[in-house]
Tab-separated table of C-alpha atoms and ligand atoms in Angstrom:
chain	number	residue	atom	x	y	z
D	1	UNK	CA	30.825	25.814	-17.118
D	2	UNK	CA	29.235	27.274	-14.005
D	3	UNK	CA	26.864	25.930	-12.623
D	4	UNK	CA	24.912	29.578	-12.092
D	5	UNK	CA	25.495	29.867	-15.918
D	6	UNK	CA	23.519	27.012	-16.658
D	7	UNK	CA	20.562	27.824	-14.132
D	8	UNK	CA	19.841	31.118	-15.550
D	9	UNK	CA	20.352	28.800	-18.958
D	10	UNK	CA	17.574	26.522	-18.505
D	11	UNK	CA	15.848	29.577	-16.146
D	12	UNK	CA	15.004	31.646	-20.030
D	13	UNK	CA	14.174	28.377	-21.968
D	14	UNK	CA	17.372	27.994	-23.355
D	15	UNK	CA	18.423	23.937	-24.240
D	16	UNK	CA	21.287	22.682	-22.740
D	17	UNK	CA	24.185	21.343	-24.743
D	18	UNK	CA	24.748	17.851	-24.424
D	19	UNK	CA	28.691	18.514	-22.810
D	20	UNK	CA	27.103	20.797	-19.911
D	21	UNK	CA	24.323	18.447	-19.218
D	22	UNK	CA	27.319	15.860	-18.766
D	23	UNK	CA	29.190	17.909	-16.952
D	24	UNK	CA	26.393	19.031	-14.958
D	25	UNK	CA	25.407	15.526	-13.662
D	26	UNK	CA	29.116	14.437	-13.081
D	27	UNK	CA	29.848	17.540	-10.833
D	28	UNK	CA	26.587	16.455	-9.326
D	29	UNK	CA	27.572	13.144	-8.840
D	30	UNK	CA	31.178	13.523	-7.592
D	31	UNK	CA	29.628	15.980	-4.908
D	32	UNK	CA	31.052	19.253	-6.394
D	33	UNK	CA	27.144	20.580	-7.476
D	34	UNK	CA	25.793	21.050	-4.271
D	35	UNK	CA	22.131	20.622	-3.783
D	36	UNK	CA	20.917	24.114	-4.168
D	37	UNK	CA	22.029	24.787	-7.476
D	38	UNK	CA	20.617	21.184	-8.653
D	39	UNK	CA	17.442	21.511	-6.900
D	40	UNK	CA	17.054	25.278	-9.096
D	41	UNK	CA	18.156	23.706	-12.175
D	42	UNK	CA	15.131	21.097	-11.808
D	43	UNK	CA	12.930	23.752	-11.066
D	44	UNK	CA	13.868	25.449	-14.412
D	45	UNK	CA	13.573	22.333	-15.883
D	46	UNK	CA	9.586	21.645	-14.678
D	47	UNK	CA	8.958	24.955	-15.570
D	48	UNK	CA	10.326	25.115	-18.621
D	49	UNK	CA	11.098	21.746	-19.788
D	50	UNK	CA	13.908	19.899	-21.701
D	51	UNK	CA	14.076	18.715	-25.743
D	52	UNK	CA	14.304	15.544	-26.666
D	53	UNK	CA	18.265	16.280	-27.184
D	54	UNK	CA	18.696	17.030	-23.741
D	55	UNK	CA	15.872	15.194	-22.561
D	56	UNK	CA	18.289	12.141	-24.064
D	57	UNK	CA	21.872	13.452	-23.279
D	58	UNK	CA	20.044	13.894	-19.504
D	59	UNK	CA	19.227	9.812	-19.712
D	60	UNK	CA	22.910	8.865	-20.468
D	61	UNK	CA	24.935	10.706	-18.801
D	62	UNK	CA	22.501	9.151	-15.846
D	63	UNK	CA	23.469	5.753	-17.093
D	64	UNK	CA	26.669	6.156	-17.715
D	65	UNK	CA	27.601	7.750	-14.109
D	66	UNK	CA	27.562	4.023	-12.381
D	67	UNK	CA	27.580	0.064	-14.086
D	68	UNK	CA	26.392	-0.469	-17.464
D	69	UNK	CA	25.800	-4.204	-17.331
D	70	UNK	CA	27.297	-6.352	-20.005
D	71	UNK	CA	24.730	-8.835	-20.496
D	72	UNK	CA	26.848	-10.114	-24.213
D	73	UNK	CA	27.493	-13.597	-22.018
D	74	UNK	CA	23.635	-14.664	-22.510
D	75	UNK	CA	22.405	-15.784	-25.603
D	76	UNK	CA	19.578	-14.563	-27.538
D	77	UNK	CA	17.862	-11.367	-27.667
D	78	UNK	CA	17.519	-9.943	-24.105
D	79	UNK	CA	13.886	-7.601	-23.266
D	80	UNK	CA	13.402	-6.525	-20.131
D	81	UNK	CA	9.927	-5.177	-18.962
D	82	UNK	CA	9.552	-1.757	-17.124
D	83	UNK	CA	6.320	-1.072	-14.858
D	84	UNK	CA	5.831	3.082	-14.296
D	85	UNK	CA	4.440	1.242	-10.908
D	86	UNK	CA	0.748	0.373	-9.468
D	87	UNK	CA	-1.351	-1.269	-6.784
D	88	UNK	CA	-1.824	-5.470	-7.246
D	89	UNK	CA	0.873	-5.632	-10.351
D	90	UNK	CA	2.445	-8.685	-9.934
D	91	UNK	CA	3.020	-8.737	-13.828
D	92	UNK	CA	6.229	-9.471	-14.063
D	93	UNK	CA	5.804	-13.175	-11.661
D	94	UNK	CA	3.921	-14.304	-14.712
D	95	UNK	CA	5.184	-12.820	-17.735
D	96	UNK	CA	8.619	-13.529	-17.033
D	97	UNK	CA	8.066	-17.429	-16.251
D	98	UNK	CA	5.788	-17.723	-20.223
D	99	UNK	CA	9.059	-15.818	-21.771
D	100	UNK	CA	11.713	-17.659	-20.147
D	101	UNK	CA	9.276	-20.860	-21.471
D	102	UNK	CA	9.287	-19.573	-24.860
D	103	UNK	CA	12.515	-19.233	-25.205
D	104	UNK	CA	12.991	-15.421	-24.455
D	105	UNK	CA	15.830	-14.853	-21.761
D	106	UNK	CA	14.747	-12.565	-19.359
D	107	UNK	CA	17.738	-11.475	-17.446
D	108	UNK	CA	15.462	-8.386	-14.815
D	109	UNK	CA	16.770	-6.257	-12.486
D	110	UNK	CA	14.204	-5.274	-9.957
D	111	UNK	CA	13.537	-2.892	-7.083
D	112	UNK	CA	11.650	-3.840	-3.497
D	113	UNK	CA	8.555	-2.193	-3.383
D	114	UNK	CA	8.004	1.526	-1.364
D	115	UNK	CA	4.826	2.919	0.088
D	116	UNK	CA	2.104	1.641	-1.737
D	117	UNK	CA	3.092	-0.220	-4.447
D	118	UNK	CA	4.890	-3.497	-3.888
D	119	UNK	CA	8.240	-4.403	-5.386
D	120	UNK	CA	8.654	-7.944	-7.355
D	121	UNK	CA	11.228	-9.232	-4.778
D	122	UNK	CA	9.124	-8.611	-1.876
D	123	UNK	CA	6.640	-11.280	-3.560
D	124	UNK	CA	9.532	-13.497	-4.045
D	125	UNK	CA	10.342	-13.393	-0.719
D	126	UNK	CA	6.852	-15.327	-0.464
D	127	UNK	CA	8.879	-18.094	-0.973
D	128	UNK	CA	11.034	-19.188	1.703
D	129	UNK	CA	15.152	-19.646	1.255
D	130	UNK	CA	14.547	-17.342	-2.006
D	131	UNK	CA	17.530	-14.647	-2.325
D	132	UNK	CA	17.815	-11.982	-5.059
D	133	UNK	CA	20.975	-11.421	-4.077
D	134	UNK	CA	23.023	-12.823	-7.160
D	135	UNK	CA	26.642	-12.643	-8.020
D	136	UNK	CA	26.931	-11.355	-11.758
D	137	UNK	CA	28.219	-15.072	-12.260
D	138	UNK	CA	25.301	-16.759	-11.411
D	139	UNK	CA	22.600	-14.232	-12.940
D	140	UNK	CA	24.224	-15.237	-16.517
D	141	UNK	CA	24.045	-18.780	-15.712
D	142	UNK	CA	20.693	-18.532	-14.188
D	143	UNK	CA	19.371	-17.009	-17.832
D	144	UNK	CA	21.527	-18.921	-19.939
D	145	UNK	CA	20.410	-22.363	-18.385
D	146	UNK	CA	16.621	-22.006	-17.003
D	147	UNK	CA	15.912	-19.183	-19.037
D	148	UNK	CA	15.558	-15.806	-16.337
D	149	UNK	CA	17.020	-14.656	-13.258
D	150	UNK	CA	15.805	-11.275	-11.541
D	151	UNK	CA	18.104	-10.144	-9.315
D	152	UNK	CA	17.908	-6.770	-7.234
D	153	UNK	CA	19.231	-3.759	-8.559
D	154	UNK	CA	22.988	-2.877	-7.634
D	155	UNK	CA	24.040	0.451	-6.352
D	156	UNK	CA	26.074	1.035	-8.717
D	157	UNK	CA	23.223	0.962	-11.530
D	158	UNK	CA	22.996	4.902	-12.560
D	159	UNK	CA	24.430	6.680	-8.869
D	160	UNK	CA	23.262	9.588	-10.700
D	161	UNK	CA	19.757	9.201	-11.461
D	162	UNK	CA	19.646	7.695	-7.946
D	163	UNK	CA	21.077	10.977	-5.571
D	164	UNK	CA	19.104	12.970	-8.370
D	165	UNK	CA	15.737	11.409	-7.420
D	166	UNK	CA	16.180	11.474	-3.816
D	167	UNK	CA	16.773	15.593	-4.496
D	168	UNK	CA	13.533	15.195	-6.496
D	169	UNK	CA	11.739	13.786	-4.195
D	170	UNK	CA	12.004	16.066	-1.494
D	171	UNK	CA	12.303	19.530	-3.905
D	172	UNK	CA	8.358	18.669	-5.167
D	173	UNK	CA	10.457	18.524	-9.145
D	174	UNK	CA	9.247	14.839	-9.246
D	175	UNK	CA	6.479	14.822	-11.634
D	176	UNK	CA	7.979	16.026	-15.002
D	177	UNK	CA	7.520	14.390	-17.720
D	178	UNK	CA	11.120	14.097	-19.344
D	179	UNK	CA	12.554	14.219	-15.461
D	180	UNK	CA	10.845	10.811	-15.194
D	181	UNK	CA	11.689	9.403	-18.496
D	182	UNK	CA	15.549	9.870	-17.948
D	183	UNK	CA	15.343	8.353	-14.347
D	184	UNK	CA	13.182	5.485	-15.257
D	185	UNK	CA	15.404	5.042	-18.984
D	186	UNK	CA	19.228	5.178	-17.532
D	187	UNK	CA	18.408	2.689	-15.299
D	188	UNK	CA	16.946	0.489	-17.639
D	189	UNK	CA	19.503	1.382	-20.226
D	190	UNK	CA	22.154	0.525	-17.785
D	191	UNK	CA	20.810	-2.394	-17.016
D	192	UNK	CA	22.278	-3.527	-21.237
D	193	UNK	CA	18.854	-5.501	-22.460
D	194	UNK	CA	18.944	-5.595	-26.223
D	195	UNK	CA	14.706	-4.156	-26.208
D	196	UNK	CA	12.687	-3.011	-23.388
D	197	UNK	CA	8.920	-3.240	-23.109
D	198	UNK	CA	7.017	-0.395	-20.602
D	199	UNK	CA	4.072	-0.982	-18.812
D	200	UNK	CA	3.000	2.963	-18.383
D	201	UNK	CA	0.054	3.025	-15.580
D	202	UNK	CA	-2.643	5.601	-15.850
D	203	UNK	CA	-5.500	6.318	-13.488
D	204	UNK	CA	-6.103	7.457	-9.378
D	205	UNK	CA	-3.274	4.801	-8.487
D	206	UNK	CA	-0.718	5.957	-10.822
D	207	UNK	CA	1.490	8.490	-11.507
D	208	UNK	CA	0.584	9.762	-14.257
D	209	UNK	CA	-3.487	9.908	-13.644
D	210	UNK	CA	-4.470	10.910	-16.987
D	211	UNK	CA	-4.212	9.255	-20.296
D	212	UNK	CA	-2.993	12.486	-22.125
D	213	UNK	CA	-0.191	12.159	-19.235
D	214	UNK	CA	0.253	8.567	-19.291
D	215	UNK	CA	0.847	8.825	-23.524
D	216	UNK	CA	3.613	11.578	-23.153
D	217	UNK	CA	5.801	9.757	-20.417
D	218	UNK	CA	5.518	6.889	-23.133
D	219	UNK	CA	6.209	8.325	-26.238
D	220	UNK	CA	9.550	9.806	-24.725
D	221	UNK	CA	10.504	6.746	-23.099
D	222	UNK	CA	10.742	4.937	-26.163
D	223	UNK	CA	11.335	8.087	-27.817
D	224	UNK	CA	15.011	7.784	-25.562
D	225	UNK	CA	14.965	3.779	-26.017
D	226	UNK	CA	15.151	3.780	-29.946
D	227	UNK	CA	17.980	6.939	-30.035
D	228	UNK	CA	19.850	5.054	-27.671
D	229	UNK	CA	19.328	2.201	-30.095
D	230	UNK	CA	17.451	-0.188	-28.426
D	231	UNK	CA	14.195	-1.474	-29.600
D	232	UNK	CA	11.632	-0.060	-27.298
D	233	UNK	CA	7.883	-0.516	-27.011
D	234	UNK	CA	5.548	0.558	-24.642
D	235	UNK	CA	1.372	-0.356	-23.473
D	236	UNK	CA	-0.733	1.983	-21.596
D	237	UNK	CA	-2.663	0.178	-19.248
D	238	UNK	CA	-5.451	0.977	-17.080
D	239	UNK	CA	-4.721	1.547	-13.302
D	240	UNK	CA	-8.146	3.094	-11.321
D	241	UNK	CA	-8.080	-0.117	-9.592
D	242	UNK	CA	-6.533	-2.242	-8.235
D	243	UNK	CA	-4.558	-5.096	-10.719
D	244	UNK	CA	-6.210	-8.310	-10.344
D	245	UNK	CA	-8.087	-9.329	-7.499
D	246	UNK	CA	-5.353	-9.773	-4.873
D	247	UNK	CA	-2.735	-7.112	-3.257
D	248	UNK	CA	-0.290	-8.262	-0.862
D	249	UNK	CA	2.707	-10.205	-1.525
D	250	UNK	CA	2.038	-13.817	-1.172
D	251	UNK	CA	-1.912	-13.473	-1.864
D	252	UNK	CA	-0.106	-12.008	-5.663
D	253	UNK	CA	2.096	-14.516	-6.121
D	254	UNK	CA	-0.321	-16.674	-5.567
D	255	UNK	CA	-2.717	-14.759	-8.451
D	256	UNK	CA	0.512	-15.140	-11.089
D	257	UNK	CA	0.582	-18.884	-10.461
D	258	UNK	CA	-3.068	-19.278	-10.719
D	259	UNK	CA	-3.023	-17.039	-14.287
D	260	UNK	CA	0.365	-19.507	-14.805
D	261	UNK	CA	-2.563	-22.669	-14.470
D	262	UNK	CA	-5.204	-21.204	-16.747
D	263	UNK	CA	-7.267	-19.547	-13.742
D	264	UNK	CA	-6.518	-15.819	-13.352
D	265	UNK	CA	-8.034	-12.859	-13.544
D	266	UNK	CA	-9.060	-11.736	-16.930
D	267	UNK	CA	-7.745	-7.843	-16.652
D	268	UNK	CA	-4.454	-9.400	-15.220
D	269	UNK	CA	-4.003	-11.633	-18.050
D	270	UNK	CA	-4.661	-9.009	-20.368
D	271	UNK	CA	-1.760	-7.155	-19.073
D	272	UNK	CA	1.027	-9.871	-18.914
D	273	UNK	CA	-0.433	-10.517	-22.962
D	274	UNK	CA	-0.040	-7.294	-24.196
D	275	UNK	CA	3.192	-6.850	-22.662
D	276	UNK	CA	4.617	-10.516	-23.721
D	277	UNK	CA	3.036	-9.443	-27.363
D	278	UNK	CA	5.473	-6.543	-27.389
D	279	UNK	CA	8.409	-8.751	-26.048
D	280	UNK	CA	7.692	-11.527	-28.291
D	281	UNK	CA	7.645	-8.824	-31.319
D	282	UNK	CA	10.541	-7.338	-30.162
D	283	UNK	CA	12.543	-10.609	-29.726
D	284	UNK	CA	11.746	-11.526	-33.269
D	285	UNK	CA	9.382	-14.355	-32.222
D	286	UNK	CA	5.862	-14.074	-33.437
D	287	UNK	CA	4.577	-12.556	-36.145
D	288	UNK	CA	1.806	-11.026	-35.650
D	289	UNK	CA	-0.472	-10.670	-31.887
D	290	UNK	CA	-2.227	-13.855	-32.502
D	291	UNK	CA	0.467	-15.921	-33.506
D	292	UNK	CA	1.570	-13.993	-29.735
D	293	UNK	CA	-1.358	-15.106	-27.665
D	294	UNK	CA	-1.156	-18.342	-28.988
D	295	UNK	CA	2.285	-19.326	-28.109
D	296	UNK	CA	1.331	-17.607	-24.512
D	297	UNK	CA	-1.652	-19.893	-24.360
D	298	UNK	CA	0.154	-23.330	-25.102
D	299	UNK	CA	2.592	-22.635	-22.205
D	300	UNK	CA	-0.337	-22.333	-19.889
D	301	UNK	CA	-2.035	-24.915	-21.226
D	302	UNK	CA	1.090	-27.220	-21.254
D	303	UNK	CA	2.638	-26.826	-18.011
D	304	UNK	CA	5.725	-25.348	-19.062
D	305	UNK	CA	5.452	-22.028	-18.314
D	306	UNK	CA	4.912	-22.901	-14.437
D	307	UNK	CA	7.814	-25.804	-14.435
D	308	UNK	CA	10.052	-22.413	-15.760
D	309	UNK	CA	8.577	-20.743	-12.579
D	310	UNK	CA	9.387	-23.350	-10.415
D	311	UNK	CA	12.616	-24.116	-11.642
D	312	UNK	CA	13.714	-20.386	-11.225
D	313	UNK	CA	12.422	-20.158	-8.028
D	314	UNK	CA	14.922	-23.121	-6.953
D	315	UNK	CA	17.912	-21.848	-9.332
D	316	UNK	CA	17.414	-18.429	-6.292
D	317	UNK	CA	17.748	-20.817	-3.196
D	318	UNK	CA	13.917	-20.721	-2.682
D	319	UNK	CA	11.221	-23.597	-1.735
D	320	UNK	CA	9.470	-23.977	-5.365
D	321	UNK	CA	6.659	-26.514	-3.737
D	322	UNK	CA	4.334	-23.664	-3.361
D	323	UNK	CA	4.059	-23.218	-7.123
D	324	UNK	CA	2.151	-26.513	-7.252
D	325	UNK	CA	0.400	-26.267	-3.746
D	326	UNK	CA	-0.501	-22.812	-2.997
D	327	UNK	CA	-2.011	-24.020	0.240
D	328	UNK	CA	1.698	-24.107	0.974
D	329	UNK	CA	2.601	-20.088	1.261
D	330	UNK	CA	2.373	-18.800	5.070
D	331	UNK	CA	-1.821	-18.156	6.386
D	332	UNK	CA	-2.478	-14.369	7.564
D	333	UNK	CA	-4.579	-15.512	10.729
D	334	UNK	CA	-7.326	-12.912	10.896
D	335	UNK	CA	-9.666	-12.868	8.036
D	336	UNK	CA	-12.108	-10.239	7.964
D	337	UNK	CA	-14.979	-9.410	5.334
D	338	UNK	CA	-15.471	-5.746	4.249
D	339	UNK	CA	-19.227	-4.941	3.544
D	340	UNK	CA	-20.994	-2.607	0.730
D	341	UNK	CA	-22.324	0.775	3.050
D	342	UNK	CA	-24.783	1.157	0.202
D	343	UNK	CA	-26.137	-0.721	-3.093
D	344	UNK	CA	-25.195	0.516	-6.647
D	345	UNK	CA	-22.152	0.224	-8.884
D	346	UNK	CA	-19.055	-0.003	-8.046
D	347	UNK	CA	-17.666	3.619	-10.155
D	348	UNK	CA	-14.288	3.680	-8.627
D	349	UNK	CA	-11.583	1.720	-6.374
D	350	UNK	CA	-8.978	4.081	-5.353
D	351	UNK	CA	-5.619	1.744	-6.566
D	352	UNK	CA	-3.702	4.204	-3.390
D	353	UNK	CA	-5.732	3.785	-0.662
D	354	UNK	CA	-5.926	-0.284	-1.675
D	355	UNK	CA	-1.852	-0.073	-1.422
D	356	UNK	CA	-2.368	1.807	1.708
D	357	UNK	CA	-4.667	-1.052	3.360
D	358	UNK	CA	-2.187	-3.640	2.438
D	359	UNK	CA	0.786	-0.607	4.220
D	360	UNK	CA	-1.646	-0.616	6.794
D	361	UNK	CA	-2.106	-4.036	7.519
D	362	UNK	CA	1.907	-4.599	7.476
D	363	UNK	CA	2.262	-5.951	3.975
D	364	UNK	CA	4.631	-3.150	2.607
D	365	UNK	CA	7.216	-0.923	3.660
D	366	UNK	CA	7.136	2.660	5.415
D	367	UNK	CA	10.835	2.943	4.951
D	368	UNK	CA	13.736	1.458	3.171
D	369	UNK	CA	14.599	-0.891	6.422
D	370	UNK	CA	11.118	-1.917	7.381
D	371	UNK	CA	9.845	-5.866	7.950
D	372	UNK	CA	7.222	-7.218	5.484
D	373	UNK	CA	4.714	-9.115	6.948
D	374	UNK	CA	4.369	-11.640	3.309
D	375	UNK	CA	1.254	-13.312	4.162
D	376	UNK	CA	-1.361	-9.775	4.862
D	377	UNK	CA	-3.547	-8.475	2.018
D	378	UNK	CA	-6.196	-7.881	0.015
D	379	UNK	CA	-8.525	-9.591	-1.977
D	380	UNK	CA	-11.536	-7.491	-3.502
D	381	UNK	CA	-14.372	-9.437	-4.516
D	382	UNK	CA	-15.981	-6.128	-6.107
D	383	UNK	CA	-14.362	-4.222	-9.108
D	384	UNK	CA	-15.329	-1.649	-11.031
D	385	UNK	CA	-18.782	-1.481	-13.049
D	386	UNK	CA	-19.438	-4.433	-10.804
D	387	UNK	CA	-23.315	-4.428	-9.387
D	388	UNK	CA	-23.206	-4.434	-5.193
D	389	UNK	CA	-26.347	-5.097	-3.073
D	390	UNK	CA	-25.414	-3.400	0.801
D	391	UNK	CA	-24.026	-5.787	2.908
D	392	UNK	CA	-22.448	-7.560	0.789
D	393	UNK	CA	-18.605	-8.094	0.577
D	394	UNK	CA	-16.838	-5.658	-1.069
D	395	UNK	CA	-13.096	-6.944	-0.383
D	396	UNK	CA	-11.866	-9.578	2.415
D	397	UNK	CA	-8.770	-8.715	4.396
D	398	UNK	CA	-6.264	-10.796	5.411
D	399	UNK	CA	-3.752	-9.968	8.667
D	400	UNK	CA	-2.668	-10.825	11.469
D	401	UNK	CA	-3.269	-7.945	14.078
D	402	UNK	CA	-7.091	-7.025	15.104
D	403	UNK	CA	-5.957	-3.427	15.328
D	404	UNK	CA	-4.282	-2.862	11.888
D	405	UNK	CA	-6.917	-5.066	10.040
D	406	UNK	CA	-9.542	-2.780	12.040
D	407	UNK	CA	-7.610	-0.285	10.745
D	408	UNK	CA	-7.398	-1.660	6.849
D	409	UNK	CA	-10.796	-1.997	6.932
D	410	UNK	CA	-11.795	1.332	7.043
D	411	UNK	CA	-9.351	1.983	4.491
D	412	UNK	CA	-10.824	-0.249	2.134
D	413	UNK	CA	-14.199	0.564	2.806
D	414	UNK	CA	-13.307	4.420	1.532
D	415	UNK	CA	-11.319	3.305	-1.656
D	416	UNK	CA	-15.170	2.334	-2.840
D	417	UNK	CA	-16.534	4.701	-4.700
D	418	UNK	CA	-20.237	3.100	-5.470
D	419	UNK	CA	-22.717	5.321	-7.876
D	420	UNK	CA	-26.982	4.596	-8.526
D	421	UNK	CA	-25.885	4.494	-12.663
D	422	UNK	CA	-23.872	1.243	-13.944
D	423	UNK	CA	-21.144	2.031	-16.167
D	424	UNK	CA	-19.126	0.473	-18.009
D	425	UNK	CA	-15.748	-0.507	-16.976
D	426	UNK	CA	-12.694	1.004	-19.264
D	427	UNK	CA	-10.474	-1.812	-21.308
D	428	UNK	CA	-7.429	-2.674	-19.026
D	429	UNK	CA	-5.050	-2.154	-21.929
D	430	UNK	CA	-5.653	1.477	-23.296
D	431	UNK	CA	-3.283	2.046	-26.273
D	432	UNK	CA	0.210	0.396	-27.431
D	433	UNK	CA	2.876	3.080	-28.522
D	434	UNK	CA	5.628	1.510	-30.624
W	501	URA	N1	10.300	6.150	-11.182
W	501	URA	C1	11.909	6.872	-11.289
W	501	URA	O1	12.161	6.004	-11.326
W	501	URA	N2	12.084	7.721	-11.809
W	501	URA	C2	10.813	8.954	-10.895
W	501	URA	O2	11.793	9.944	-11.708
W	501	URA	C3	9.841	8.176	-11.274
W	501	URA	C4	8.997	7.572	-11.197
């Protein structure tokens, strides 16, 4: 079959067969199909879409382009969690130890951050000595012994998606829902878990700006997971402002630890508990939401979730002392308050801008090889719907360089939209899809 014919077929809105999709993905991964033909195909998909069967075929072809990890050596129902990415999203840092404390094994592959959202592994590297480069045997052994392990994604995980995503990124073809869904799910399915729980973010700081698009993406991913034989559920959560108060690597780890000791922000805890409920249900360990929440409260109150985090950090080479004394994390040298320019109510906090301010401080990665400063970041003092008076502090910047702090302060101040009318904050957990 010729790629030219497949492009024309899709241009006319016809559905591609399983064989055509598998051959196209293989040809592209092997370098036989050039970028310009694949780019034309991606653009045709953007205009014509793909049906459910095509979306599943594309996902499975990309999953099978590399290693599909076998987690059979791990006892119990392995539940993986994925977030579509947001600012201040430190959910895995609190959720994984809570699940591990409740006997749900967490075997997680994670990426590093690029751009305005931070990666879980970067955040974990706030613990001196922590490594996410784990051999397969150590990964399996840690999950069996401690209940959790988080490893860096290997290069051989869905290589077809890696190549295709790089092409979509430079050809204006990222934001098509079936392409996003197949890209995310190909990697999740390659990770080998028995069940998948998805956190689909919506709002100004998310890929999906509207709830309607987030719902479509969530439904498409849930359908792919189910058709691939995995229990899959999703929750749509708010990203019209950063999650919690802390943005920046070690600051976010501290907020996650505070949540594990019962002192975390309400919105962050709500997202952790929503995902935790779905994970406990997927693992067959909770009767209903009330039961799931009671179990999660219990492992927070008795300290076992916090101890799990410490055991996990130690098993991956890290110094776990900061889990019990967060003052031990390295501190930024400069602290600067960002004042409100007018009185009123916070209507919106442009989350992407807060992420950019963190990058400006040196806390995020501009390129894959950038070094990041783990201590810098922003602690929000005001969130959506809060009343604020002129001159009152909106956020506190933590930095290590005067010029960068100055630049970040301006970005943070501009990220706050303050209006005269009081507003009602929308709930952080917007909808469940399962
Ligand atoms: N994240 C992915 O992994 N793939 C996409 O296509 C978009 C976001």
